[in-house]
mmCIF file of C-alpha atoms and ligand atoms in Angstrom:
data_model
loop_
_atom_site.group_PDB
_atom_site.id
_atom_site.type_symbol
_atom_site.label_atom_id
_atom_site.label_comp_id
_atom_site.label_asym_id
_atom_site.label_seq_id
_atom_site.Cartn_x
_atom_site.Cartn_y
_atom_site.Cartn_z
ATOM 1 C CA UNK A 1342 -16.196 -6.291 -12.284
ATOM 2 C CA UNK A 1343 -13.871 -3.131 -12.405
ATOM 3 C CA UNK A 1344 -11.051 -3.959 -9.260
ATOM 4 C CA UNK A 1345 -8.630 -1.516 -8.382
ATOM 5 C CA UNK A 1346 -6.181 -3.290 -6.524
ATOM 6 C CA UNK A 1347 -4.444 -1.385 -3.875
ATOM 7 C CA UNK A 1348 -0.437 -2.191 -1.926
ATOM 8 C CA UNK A 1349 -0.248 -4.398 -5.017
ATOM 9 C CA UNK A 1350 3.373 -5.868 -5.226
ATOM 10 C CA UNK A 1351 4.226 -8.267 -7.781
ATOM 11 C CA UNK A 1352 3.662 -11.485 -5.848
ATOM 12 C CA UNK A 1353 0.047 -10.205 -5.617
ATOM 13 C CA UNK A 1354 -0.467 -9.310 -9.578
ATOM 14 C CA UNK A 1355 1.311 -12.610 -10.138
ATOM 15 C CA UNK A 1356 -1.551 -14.990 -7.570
ATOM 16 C CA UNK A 1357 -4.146 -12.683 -8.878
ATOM 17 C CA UNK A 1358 -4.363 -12.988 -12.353
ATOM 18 C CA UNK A 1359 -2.941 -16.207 -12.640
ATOM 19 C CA UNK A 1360 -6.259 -17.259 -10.614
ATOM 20 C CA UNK A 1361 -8.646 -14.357 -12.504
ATOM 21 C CA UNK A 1362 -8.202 -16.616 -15.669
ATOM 22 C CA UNK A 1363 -11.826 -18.324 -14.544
ATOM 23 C CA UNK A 1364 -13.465 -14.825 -13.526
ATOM 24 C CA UNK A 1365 -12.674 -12.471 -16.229
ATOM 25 C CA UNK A 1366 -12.650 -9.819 -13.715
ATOM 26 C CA UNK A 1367 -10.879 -6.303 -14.755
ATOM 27 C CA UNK A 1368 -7.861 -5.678 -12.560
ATOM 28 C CA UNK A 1369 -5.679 -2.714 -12.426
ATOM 29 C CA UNK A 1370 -2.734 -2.773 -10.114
ATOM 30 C CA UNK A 1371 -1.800 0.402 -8.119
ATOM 31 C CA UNK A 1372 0.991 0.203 -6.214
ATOM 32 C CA UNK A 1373 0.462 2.644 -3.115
ATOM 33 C CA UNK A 1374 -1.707 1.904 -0.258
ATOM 34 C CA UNK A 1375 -4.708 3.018 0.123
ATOM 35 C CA UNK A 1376 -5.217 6.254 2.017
ATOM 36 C CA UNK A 1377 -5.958 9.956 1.142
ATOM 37 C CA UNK A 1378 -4.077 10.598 -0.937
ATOM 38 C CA UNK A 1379 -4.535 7.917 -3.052
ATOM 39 C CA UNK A 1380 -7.929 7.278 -2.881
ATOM 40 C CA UNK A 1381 -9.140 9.096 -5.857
ATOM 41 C CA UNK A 1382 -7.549 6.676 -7.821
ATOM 42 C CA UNK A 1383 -10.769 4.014 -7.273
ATOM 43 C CA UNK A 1384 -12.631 6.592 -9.092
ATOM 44 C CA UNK A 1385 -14.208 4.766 -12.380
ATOM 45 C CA UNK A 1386 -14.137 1.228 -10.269
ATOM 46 C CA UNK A 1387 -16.753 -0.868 -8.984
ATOM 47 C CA UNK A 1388 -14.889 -2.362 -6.443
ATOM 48 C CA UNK A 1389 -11.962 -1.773 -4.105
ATOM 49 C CA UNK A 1390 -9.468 -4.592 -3.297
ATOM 50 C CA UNK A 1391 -7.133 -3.706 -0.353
ATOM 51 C CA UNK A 1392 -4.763 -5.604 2.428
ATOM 52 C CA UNK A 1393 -3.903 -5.104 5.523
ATOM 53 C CA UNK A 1394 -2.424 -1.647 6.009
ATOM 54 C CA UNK A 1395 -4.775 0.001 4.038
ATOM 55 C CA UNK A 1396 -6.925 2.314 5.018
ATOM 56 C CA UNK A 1397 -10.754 2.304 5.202
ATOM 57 C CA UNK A 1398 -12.145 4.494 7.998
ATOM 58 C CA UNK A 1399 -15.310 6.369 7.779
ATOM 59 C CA UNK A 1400 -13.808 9.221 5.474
ATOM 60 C CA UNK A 1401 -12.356 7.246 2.631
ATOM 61 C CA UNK A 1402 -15.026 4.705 2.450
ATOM 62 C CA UNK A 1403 -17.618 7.933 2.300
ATOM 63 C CA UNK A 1404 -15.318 8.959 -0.933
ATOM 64 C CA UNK A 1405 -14.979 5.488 -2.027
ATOM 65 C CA UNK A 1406 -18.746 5.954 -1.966
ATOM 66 C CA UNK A 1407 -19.091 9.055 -4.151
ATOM 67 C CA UNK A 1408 -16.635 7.067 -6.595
ATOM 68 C CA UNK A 1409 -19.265 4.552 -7.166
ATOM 69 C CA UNK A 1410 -17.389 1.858 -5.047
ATOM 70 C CA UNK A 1411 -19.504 -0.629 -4.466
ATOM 71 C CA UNK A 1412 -18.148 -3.545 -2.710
ATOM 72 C CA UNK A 1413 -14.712 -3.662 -0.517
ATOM 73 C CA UNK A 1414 -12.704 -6.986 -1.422
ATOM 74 C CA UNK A 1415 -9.796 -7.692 0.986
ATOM 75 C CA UNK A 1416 -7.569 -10.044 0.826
ATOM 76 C CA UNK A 1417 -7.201 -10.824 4.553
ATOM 77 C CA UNK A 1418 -8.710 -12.163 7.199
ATOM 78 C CA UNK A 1419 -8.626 -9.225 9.858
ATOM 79 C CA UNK A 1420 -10.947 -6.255 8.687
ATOM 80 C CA UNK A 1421 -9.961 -3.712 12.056
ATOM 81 C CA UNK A 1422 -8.770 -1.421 9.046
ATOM 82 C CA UNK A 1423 -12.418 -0.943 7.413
ATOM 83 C CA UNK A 1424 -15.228 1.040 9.495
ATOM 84 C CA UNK A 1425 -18.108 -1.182 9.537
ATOM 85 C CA UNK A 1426 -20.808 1.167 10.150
ATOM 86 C CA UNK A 1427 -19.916 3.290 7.810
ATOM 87 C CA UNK A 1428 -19.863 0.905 5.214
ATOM 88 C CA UNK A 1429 -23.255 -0.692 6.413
ATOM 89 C CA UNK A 1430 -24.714 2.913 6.439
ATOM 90 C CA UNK A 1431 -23.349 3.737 2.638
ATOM 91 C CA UNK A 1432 -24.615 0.546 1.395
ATOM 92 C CA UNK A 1433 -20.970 -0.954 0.605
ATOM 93 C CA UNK A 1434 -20.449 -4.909 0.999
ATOM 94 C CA UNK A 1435 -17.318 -5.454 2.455
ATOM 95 C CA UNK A 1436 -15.859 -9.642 1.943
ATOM 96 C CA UNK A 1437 -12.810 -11.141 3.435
ATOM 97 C CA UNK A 1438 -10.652 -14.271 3.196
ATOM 98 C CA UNK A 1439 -11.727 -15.801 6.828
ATOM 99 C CA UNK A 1440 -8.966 -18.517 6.213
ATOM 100 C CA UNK A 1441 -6.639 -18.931 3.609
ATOM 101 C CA UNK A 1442 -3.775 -21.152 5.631
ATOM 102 C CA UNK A 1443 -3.534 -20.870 9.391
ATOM 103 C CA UNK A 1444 -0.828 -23.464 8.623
ATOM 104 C CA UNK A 1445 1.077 -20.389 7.128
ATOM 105 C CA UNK A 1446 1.318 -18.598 10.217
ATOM 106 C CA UNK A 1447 1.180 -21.255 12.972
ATOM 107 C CA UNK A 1448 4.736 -22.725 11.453
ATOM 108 C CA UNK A 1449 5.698 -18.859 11.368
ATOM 109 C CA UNK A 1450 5.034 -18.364 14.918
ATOM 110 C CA UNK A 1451 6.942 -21.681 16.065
ATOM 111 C CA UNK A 1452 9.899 -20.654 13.596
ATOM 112 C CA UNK A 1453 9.868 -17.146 15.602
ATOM 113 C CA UNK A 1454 9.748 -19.324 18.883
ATOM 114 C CA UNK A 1455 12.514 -21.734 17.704
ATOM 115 C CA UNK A 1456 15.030 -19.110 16.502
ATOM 116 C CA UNK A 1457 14.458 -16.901 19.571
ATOM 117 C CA UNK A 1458 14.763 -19.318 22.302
ATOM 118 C CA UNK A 1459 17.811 -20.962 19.996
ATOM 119 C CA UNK A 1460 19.384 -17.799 18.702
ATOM 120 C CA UNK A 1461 19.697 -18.344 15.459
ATOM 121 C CA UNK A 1462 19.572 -14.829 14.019
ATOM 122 C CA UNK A 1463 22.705 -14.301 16.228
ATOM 123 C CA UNK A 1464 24.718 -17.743 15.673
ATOM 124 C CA UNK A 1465 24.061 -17.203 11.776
ATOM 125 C CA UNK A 1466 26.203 -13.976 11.360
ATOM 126 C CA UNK A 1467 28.973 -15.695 13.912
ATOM 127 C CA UNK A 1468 29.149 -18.813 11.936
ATOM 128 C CA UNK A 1469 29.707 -16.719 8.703
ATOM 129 C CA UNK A 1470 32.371 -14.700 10.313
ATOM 130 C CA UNK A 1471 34.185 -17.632 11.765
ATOM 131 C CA UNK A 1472 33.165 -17.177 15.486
ATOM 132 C CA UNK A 1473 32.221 -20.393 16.792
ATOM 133 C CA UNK A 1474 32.301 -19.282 20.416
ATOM 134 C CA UNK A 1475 28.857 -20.444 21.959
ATOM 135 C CA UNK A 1476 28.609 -17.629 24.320
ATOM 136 C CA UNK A 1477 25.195 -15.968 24.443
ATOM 137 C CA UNK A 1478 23.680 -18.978 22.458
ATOM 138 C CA UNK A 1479 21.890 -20.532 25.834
ATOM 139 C CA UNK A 1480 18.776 -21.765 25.202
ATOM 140 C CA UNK A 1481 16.079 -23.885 26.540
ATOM 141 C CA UNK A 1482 14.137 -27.052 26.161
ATOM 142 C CA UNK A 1483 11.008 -26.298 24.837
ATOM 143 C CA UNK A 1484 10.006 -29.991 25.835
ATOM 144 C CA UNK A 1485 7.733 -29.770 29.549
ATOM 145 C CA UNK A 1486 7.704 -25.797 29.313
ATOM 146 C CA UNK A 1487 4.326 -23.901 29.862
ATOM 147 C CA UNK A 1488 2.888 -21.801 26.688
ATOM 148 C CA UNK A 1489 -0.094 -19.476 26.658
ATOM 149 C CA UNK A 1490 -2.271 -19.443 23.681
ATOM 150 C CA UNK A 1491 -4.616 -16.075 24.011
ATOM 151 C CA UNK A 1492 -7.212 -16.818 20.522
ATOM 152 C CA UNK A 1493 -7.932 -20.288 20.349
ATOM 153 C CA UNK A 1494 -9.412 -19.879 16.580
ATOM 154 C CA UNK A 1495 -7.844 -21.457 13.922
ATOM 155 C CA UNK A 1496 -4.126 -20.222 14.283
ATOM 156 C CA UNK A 1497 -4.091 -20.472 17.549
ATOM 157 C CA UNK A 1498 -5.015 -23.902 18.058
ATOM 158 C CA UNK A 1499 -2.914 -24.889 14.947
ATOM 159 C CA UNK A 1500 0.263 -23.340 17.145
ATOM 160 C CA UNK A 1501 -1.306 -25.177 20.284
ATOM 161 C CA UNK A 1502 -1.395 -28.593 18.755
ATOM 162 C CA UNK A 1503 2.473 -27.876 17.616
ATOM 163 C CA UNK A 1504 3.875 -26.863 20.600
ATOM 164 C CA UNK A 1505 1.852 -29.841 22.643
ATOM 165 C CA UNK A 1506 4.215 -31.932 20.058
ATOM 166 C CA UNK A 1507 7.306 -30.538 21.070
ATOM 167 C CA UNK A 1508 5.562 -31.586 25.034
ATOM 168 C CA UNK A 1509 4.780 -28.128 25.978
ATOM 169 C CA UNK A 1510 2.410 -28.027 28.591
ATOM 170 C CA UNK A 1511 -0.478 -25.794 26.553
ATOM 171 C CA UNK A 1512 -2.894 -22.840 28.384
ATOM 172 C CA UNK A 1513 -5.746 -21.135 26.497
ATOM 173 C CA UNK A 1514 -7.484 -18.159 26.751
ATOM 174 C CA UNK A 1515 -10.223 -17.452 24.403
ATOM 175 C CA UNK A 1516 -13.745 -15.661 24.549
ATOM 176 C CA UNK A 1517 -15.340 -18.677 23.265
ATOM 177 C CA UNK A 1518 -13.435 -22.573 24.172
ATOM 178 C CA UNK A 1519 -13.354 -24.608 21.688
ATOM 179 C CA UNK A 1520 -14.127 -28.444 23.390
ATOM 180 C CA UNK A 1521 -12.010 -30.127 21.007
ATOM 181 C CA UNK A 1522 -8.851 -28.167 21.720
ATOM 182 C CA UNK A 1523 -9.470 -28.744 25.619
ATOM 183 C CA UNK A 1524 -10.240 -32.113 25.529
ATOM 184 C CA UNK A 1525 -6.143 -32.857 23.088
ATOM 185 C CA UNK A 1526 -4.475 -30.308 23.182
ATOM 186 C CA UNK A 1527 -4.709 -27.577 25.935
ATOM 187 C CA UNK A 1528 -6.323 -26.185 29.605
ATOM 188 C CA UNK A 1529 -8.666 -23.139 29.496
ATOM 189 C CA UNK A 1530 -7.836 -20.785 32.260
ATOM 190 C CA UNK A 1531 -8.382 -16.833 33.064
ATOM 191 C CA UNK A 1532 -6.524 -14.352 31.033
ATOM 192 C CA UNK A 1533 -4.965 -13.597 34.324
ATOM 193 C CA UNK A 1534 -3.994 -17.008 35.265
ATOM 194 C CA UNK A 1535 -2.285 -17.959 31.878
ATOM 195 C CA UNK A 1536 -0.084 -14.577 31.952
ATOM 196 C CA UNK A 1537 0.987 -15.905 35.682
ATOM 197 C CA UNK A 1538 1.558 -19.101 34.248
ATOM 198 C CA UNK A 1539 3.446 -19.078 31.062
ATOM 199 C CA UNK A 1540 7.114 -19.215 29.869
ATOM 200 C CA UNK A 1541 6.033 -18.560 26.336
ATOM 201 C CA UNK A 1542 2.834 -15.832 25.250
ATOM 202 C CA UNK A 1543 1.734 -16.302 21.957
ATOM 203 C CA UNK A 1544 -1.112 -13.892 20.747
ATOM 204 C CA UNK A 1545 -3.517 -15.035 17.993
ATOM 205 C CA UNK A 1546 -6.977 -13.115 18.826
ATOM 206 C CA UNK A 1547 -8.044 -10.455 16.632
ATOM 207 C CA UNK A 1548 -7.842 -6.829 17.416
ATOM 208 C CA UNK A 1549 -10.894 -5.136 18.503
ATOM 209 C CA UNK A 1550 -11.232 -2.081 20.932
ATOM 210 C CA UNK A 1551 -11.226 -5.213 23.588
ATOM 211 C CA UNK A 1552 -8.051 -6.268 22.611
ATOM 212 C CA UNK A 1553 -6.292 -3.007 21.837
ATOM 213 C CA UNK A 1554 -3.305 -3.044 24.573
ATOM 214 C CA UNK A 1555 -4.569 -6.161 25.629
ATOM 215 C CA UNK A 1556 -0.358 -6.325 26.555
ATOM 216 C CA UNK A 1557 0.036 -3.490 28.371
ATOM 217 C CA UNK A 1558 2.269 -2.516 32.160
ATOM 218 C CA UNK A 1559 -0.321 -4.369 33.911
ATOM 219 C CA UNK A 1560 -0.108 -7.495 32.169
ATOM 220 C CA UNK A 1561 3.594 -7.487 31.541
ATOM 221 C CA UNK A 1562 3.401 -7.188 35.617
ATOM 222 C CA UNK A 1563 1.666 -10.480 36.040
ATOM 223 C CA UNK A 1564 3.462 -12.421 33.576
ATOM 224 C CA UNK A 1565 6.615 -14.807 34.537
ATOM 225 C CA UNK A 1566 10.149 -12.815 35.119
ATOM 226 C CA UNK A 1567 11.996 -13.704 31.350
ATOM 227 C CA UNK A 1568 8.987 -14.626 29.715
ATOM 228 C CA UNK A 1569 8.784 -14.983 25.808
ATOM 229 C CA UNK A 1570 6.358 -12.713 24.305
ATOM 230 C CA UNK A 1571 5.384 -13.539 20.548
ATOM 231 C CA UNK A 1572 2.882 -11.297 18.510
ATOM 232 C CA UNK A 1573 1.620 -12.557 14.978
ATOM 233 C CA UNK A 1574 -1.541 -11.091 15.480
ATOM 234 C CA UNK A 1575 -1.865 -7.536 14.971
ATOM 235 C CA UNK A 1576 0.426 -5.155 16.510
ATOM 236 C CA UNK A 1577 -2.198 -2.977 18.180
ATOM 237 C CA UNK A 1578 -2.354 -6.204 20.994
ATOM 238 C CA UNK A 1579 0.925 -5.350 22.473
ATOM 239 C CA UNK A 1580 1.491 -1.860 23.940
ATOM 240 C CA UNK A 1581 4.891 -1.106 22.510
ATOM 241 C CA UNK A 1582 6.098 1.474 25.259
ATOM 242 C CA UNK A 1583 5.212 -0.816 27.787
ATOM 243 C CA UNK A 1584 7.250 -4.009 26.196
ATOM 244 C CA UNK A 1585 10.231 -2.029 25.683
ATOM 245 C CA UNK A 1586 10.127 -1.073 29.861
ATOM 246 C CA UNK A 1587 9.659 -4.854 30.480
ATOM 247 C CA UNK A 1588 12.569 -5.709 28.159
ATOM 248 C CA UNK A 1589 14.695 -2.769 30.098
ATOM 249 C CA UNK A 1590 13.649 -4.307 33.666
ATOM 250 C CA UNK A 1591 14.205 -8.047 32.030
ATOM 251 C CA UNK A 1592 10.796 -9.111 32.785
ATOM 252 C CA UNK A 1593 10.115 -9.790 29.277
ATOM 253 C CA UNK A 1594 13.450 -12.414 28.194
ATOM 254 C CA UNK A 1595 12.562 -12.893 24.574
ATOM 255 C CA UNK A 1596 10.053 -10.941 22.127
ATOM 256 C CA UNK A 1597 8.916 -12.107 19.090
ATOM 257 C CA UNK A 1598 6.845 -9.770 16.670
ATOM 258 C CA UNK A 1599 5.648 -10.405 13.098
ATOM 259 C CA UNK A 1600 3.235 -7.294 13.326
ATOM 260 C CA UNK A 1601 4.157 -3.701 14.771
ATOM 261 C CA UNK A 1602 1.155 -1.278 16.324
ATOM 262 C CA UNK A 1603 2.603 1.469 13.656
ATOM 263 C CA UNK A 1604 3.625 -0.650 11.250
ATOM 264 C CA UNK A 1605 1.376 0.701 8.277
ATOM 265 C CA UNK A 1606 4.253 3.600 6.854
ATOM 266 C CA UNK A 1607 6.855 0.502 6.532
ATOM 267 C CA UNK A 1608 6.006 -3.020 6.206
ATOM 268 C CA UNK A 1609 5.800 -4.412 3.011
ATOM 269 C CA UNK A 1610 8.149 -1.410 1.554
ATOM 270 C CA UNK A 1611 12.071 -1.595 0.576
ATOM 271 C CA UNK A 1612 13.118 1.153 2.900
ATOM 272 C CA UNK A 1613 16.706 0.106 3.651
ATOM 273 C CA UNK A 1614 18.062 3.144 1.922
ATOM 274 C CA UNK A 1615 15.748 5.591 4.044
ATOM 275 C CA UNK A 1616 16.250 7.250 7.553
ATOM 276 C CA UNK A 1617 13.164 4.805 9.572
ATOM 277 C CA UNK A 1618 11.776 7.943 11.840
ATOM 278 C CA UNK A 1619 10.029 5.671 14.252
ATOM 279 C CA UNK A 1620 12.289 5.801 17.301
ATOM 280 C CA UNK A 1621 10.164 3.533 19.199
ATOM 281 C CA UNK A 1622 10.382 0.804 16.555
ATOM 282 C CA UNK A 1623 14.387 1.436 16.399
ATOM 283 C CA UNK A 1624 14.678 0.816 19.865
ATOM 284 C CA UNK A 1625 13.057 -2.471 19.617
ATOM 285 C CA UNK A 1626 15.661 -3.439 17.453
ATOM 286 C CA UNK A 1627 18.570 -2.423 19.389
ATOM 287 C CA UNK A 1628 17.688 -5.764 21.786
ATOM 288 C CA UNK A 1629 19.600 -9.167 21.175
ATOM 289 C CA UNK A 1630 16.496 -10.758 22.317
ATOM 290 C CA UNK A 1631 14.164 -9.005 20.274
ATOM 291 C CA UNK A 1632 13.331 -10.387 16.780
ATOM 292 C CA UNK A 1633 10.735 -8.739 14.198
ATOM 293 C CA UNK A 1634 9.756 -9.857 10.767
ATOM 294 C CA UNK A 1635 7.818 -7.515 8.595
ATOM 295 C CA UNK A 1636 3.972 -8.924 8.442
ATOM 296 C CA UNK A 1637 5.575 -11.891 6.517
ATOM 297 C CA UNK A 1638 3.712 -14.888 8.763
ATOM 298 C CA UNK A 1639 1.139 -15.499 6.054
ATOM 299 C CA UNK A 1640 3.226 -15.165 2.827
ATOM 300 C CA UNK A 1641 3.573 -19.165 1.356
ATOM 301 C CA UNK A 1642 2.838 -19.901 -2.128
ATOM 302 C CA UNK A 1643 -0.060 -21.895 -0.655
ATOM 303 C CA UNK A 1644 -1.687 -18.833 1.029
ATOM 304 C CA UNK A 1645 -1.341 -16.636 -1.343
ATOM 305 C CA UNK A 1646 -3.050 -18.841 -3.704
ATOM 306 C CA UNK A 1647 -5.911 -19.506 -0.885
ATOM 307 C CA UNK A 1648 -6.211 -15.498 -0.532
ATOM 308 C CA UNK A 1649 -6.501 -15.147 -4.509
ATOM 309 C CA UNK A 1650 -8.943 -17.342 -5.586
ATOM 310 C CA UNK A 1651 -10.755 -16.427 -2.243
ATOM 311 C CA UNK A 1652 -10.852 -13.279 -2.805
ATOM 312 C CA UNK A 1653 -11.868 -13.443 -6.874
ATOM 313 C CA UNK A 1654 -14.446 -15.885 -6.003
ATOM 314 C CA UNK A 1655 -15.942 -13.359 -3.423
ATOM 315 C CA UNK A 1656 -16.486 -10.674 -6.004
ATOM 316 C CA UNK A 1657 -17.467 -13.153 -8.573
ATOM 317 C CA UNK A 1658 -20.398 -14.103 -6.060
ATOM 318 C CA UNK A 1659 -21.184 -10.591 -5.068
ATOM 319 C CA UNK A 1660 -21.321 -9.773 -8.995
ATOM 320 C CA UNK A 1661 -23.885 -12.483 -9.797
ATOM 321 C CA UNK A 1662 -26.143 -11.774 -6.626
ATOM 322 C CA UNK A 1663 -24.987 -14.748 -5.274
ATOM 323 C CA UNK A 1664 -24.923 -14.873 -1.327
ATOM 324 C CA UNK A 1665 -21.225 -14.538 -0.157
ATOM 325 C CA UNK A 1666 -20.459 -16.623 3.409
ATOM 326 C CA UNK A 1667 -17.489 -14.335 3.674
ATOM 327 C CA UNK A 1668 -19.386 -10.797 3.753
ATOM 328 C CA UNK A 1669 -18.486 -8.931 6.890
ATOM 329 C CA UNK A 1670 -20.754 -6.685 8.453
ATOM 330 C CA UNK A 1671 -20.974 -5.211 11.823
ATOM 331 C CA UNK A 1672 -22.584 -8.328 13.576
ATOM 332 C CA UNK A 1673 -20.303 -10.475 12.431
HETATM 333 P P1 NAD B 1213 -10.103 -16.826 14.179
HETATM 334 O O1 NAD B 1213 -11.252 -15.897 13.956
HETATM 335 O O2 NAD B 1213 -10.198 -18.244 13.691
HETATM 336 O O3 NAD B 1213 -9.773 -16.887 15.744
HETATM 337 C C1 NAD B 1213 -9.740 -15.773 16.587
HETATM 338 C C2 NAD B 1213 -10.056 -16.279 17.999
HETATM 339 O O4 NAD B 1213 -9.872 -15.183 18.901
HETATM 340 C C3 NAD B 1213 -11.494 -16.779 18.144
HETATM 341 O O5 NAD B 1213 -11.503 -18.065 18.734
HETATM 342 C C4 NAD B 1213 -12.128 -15.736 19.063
HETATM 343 O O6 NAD B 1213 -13.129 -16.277 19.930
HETATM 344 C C5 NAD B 1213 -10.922 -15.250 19.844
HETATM 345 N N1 NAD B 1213 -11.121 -13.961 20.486
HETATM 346 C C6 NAD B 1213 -11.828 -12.895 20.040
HETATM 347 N N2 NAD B 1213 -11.787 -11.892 20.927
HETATM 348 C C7 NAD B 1213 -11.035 -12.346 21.962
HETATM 349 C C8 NAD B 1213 -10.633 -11.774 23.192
HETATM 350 N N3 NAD B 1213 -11.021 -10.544 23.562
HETATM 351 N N4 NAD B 1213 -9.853 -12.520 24.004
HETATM 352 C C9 NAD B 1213 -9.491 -13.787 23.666
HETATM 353 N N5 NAD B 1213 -9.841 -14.371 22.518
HETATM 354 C C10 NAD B 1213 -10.605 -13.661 21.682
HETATM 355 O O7 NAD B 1213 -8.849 -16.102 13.574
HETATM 356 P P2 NAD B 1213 -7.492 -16.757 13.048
HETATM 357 O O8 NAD B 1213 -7.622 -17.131 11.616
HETATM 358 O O9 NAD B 1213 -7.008 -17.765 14.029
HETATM 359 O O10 NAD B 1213 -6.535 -15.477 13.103
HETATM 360 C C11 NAD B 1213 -6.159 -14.890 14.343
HETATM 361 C C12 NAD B 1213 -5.550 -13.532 14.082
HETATM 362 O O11 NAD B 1213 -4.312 -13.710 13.385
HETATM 363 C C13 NAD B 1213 -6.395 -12.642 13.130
HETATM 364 O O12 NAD B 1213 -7.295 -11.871 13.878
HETATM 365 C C14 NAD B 1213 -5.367 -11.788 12.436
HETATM 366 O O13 NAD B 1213 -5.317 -10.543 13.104
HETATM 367 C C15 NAD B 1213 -4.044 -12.531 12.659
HETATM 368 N N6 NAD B 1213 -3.393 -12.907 11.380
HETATM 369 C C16 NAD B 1213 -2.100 -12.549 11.181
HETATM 370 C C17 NAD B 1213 -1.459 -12.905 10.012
HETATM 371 C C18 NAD B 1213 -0.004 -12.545 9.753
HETATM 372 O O14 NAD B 1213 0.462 -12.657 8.599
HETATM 373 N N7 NAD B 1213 0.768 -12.154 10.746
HETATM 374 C C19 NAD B 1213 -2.149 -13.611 9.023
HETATM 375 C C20 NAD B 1213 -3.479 -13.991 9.275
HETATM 376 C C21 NAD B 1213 -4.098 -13.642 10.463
#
């Protein structure tokens, strides 16, 4: 089929047609993400292959539509970028990569854990400029600490089992309780009671219009005084405002975020040379305890391979009428 490949960055030409060498499909690499402005470059393709930060709402998908787009391919799990309904209505398959290696961003979230609680960021720099002084380096055992996992899928039960390893004592939240993960690894309680409970938040459900804030004032209220807060969900979980007061007032101790609520106009871009206008997001930095990689949990070699041939394998299937396990629609 005809792909136009959208937020393409070299890693992503590289996976991709190293992996297209079974499918044959006909890729063309753009750059930019997908929005509209550039969506009138998918005219003349059959399908549309987009990440994260791109944008499919109701509008674009009805001109991806008129383009003669006929299936959405992304290359990601999370689809709370593409409007369902409007795809369902226009006739437009939309397929995902469901799971591609929640090792990937399990290890992520306990290396965001680990060089929080440890300071590591900070005691690199001071190492390399000869200060050896330990002040401000105080950390804690994670060994007999209590850890909240809210999303008990497959990342968050990956990052459960870990931190039970280290001998956290491990708290779940999840819609659905998965019997496995209480019977090793971890205690389902209320939303409520984990926040109460926990020296260490980690967030791994997806967002939905459920979840949207699901970190907001009233939360940050209930949780312990210095709790760590780690996000490498999606950023529209945490209520960024609200964080910042709690990291002001010293309720919140330690944040960790791989994902940002407005994150779309600068992850995945070089923009160290530009002026970042997103005062909200500079003031996160300006905290010692406050450490933020750019969407980078999922990016190993083994992933990205996982995501590729996923994703190729998808449109191969929807190509040959072939039913597709990893369609989304709006019961999924
Ligand atoms: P998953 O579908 O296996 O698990 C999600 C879990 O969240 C499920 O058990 C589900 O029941 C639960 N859930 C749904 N709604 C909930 C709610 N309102 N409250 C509590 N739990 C709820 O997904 P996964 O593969 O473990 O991925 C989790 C999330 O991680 C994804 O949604 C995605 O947003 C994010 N992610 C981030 C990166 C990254 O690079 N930072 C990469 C992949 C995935």
């Amino acid at each position: 089929m005809k792909v136009a490949v959208f937020s393409s960055k070299s890693y992503d030409k590289l996976f991709l047609e190293q992996n297209n060498q079974q499918h044959n499909h006909e890729l063309k690499f753009f750059r930019p993400r997908l929005d509209d402005q550039t969506v009138a470059l998918a005219k003349g393709f059959e399908v549309v292959c987009a990440f994260v930060n791109d944008c499919l709402d109701r509008s674009i998908i009805e001109t991806l539509n008129q383009n003669g787009i006929k299936l959405i391919a992304l290359r990601c799990a999370g689809y709370n970028n593409v409007d369902l309904e409007a795809a369902g209505e226009l006739g437009i398959r939309v397929v995902r990569v469901p799971a591609y290696s929640p090792y990937s961003v399990a290890e992520h979230t306990i290396a965001l854990i680990l060089t929080l609680n440890r300071k590591i960021h900070r005691a690199y720099y001071r190492v390399r400029e000869g200060n050896f002084a330990l002040n401000g380096l105080l950390g804690f055992d994670l060994h007999d600490r209590t850890v909240g996992i809210v999303g008990t899928g497959k990342i968050g039960r990956l990052t459960g089992k870990i931190l039970h390893g280290f001998g956290c004592k491990v708290l779940a939240y999840d819609l659905h309780p998965n019997a496995d993960f209480a019977e090793k690894y971890g205690e389902y309680v209320s939303l409520e009671n984990l926040l109460a409970r926990a020296d260490i938040v980690s967030l791994h459900c997806p967002l939905t219009p459920e979840t949207h804030h699901l970190i907001d004032d009233r939360a940050i209220a209930i949780m312990k005084s210095g709790v760590m807060l780690v996000n490498t969900s999606r950023g529209g979980l945490v209520d960024t405002k609200a964080v910042i007061k709690g990291l002001k007032s010293k309720q919140i101790g330690h944040l960790a975020l791989d994902v940002y609520e407005r994150e779309g106009n600068m992850f995945f871009e070089d923009m160290s040379g530009e002026i970042i206008q997103d005062d909200v997001f500079e003031r996160l930095l300006t905290f010692p305890n406050v450490i933020i990689t750019g969407h980078q949990a999922f990016f190993t070699e083994n992933a990205l391979n996982n995501i590729t041939q996923t994703t190729l394998s998808n449109i191969t299937a929807i190509a040959q009428n072939q039913p597709c396990s990893n369609q989304v629609t709006t019961r999924s």
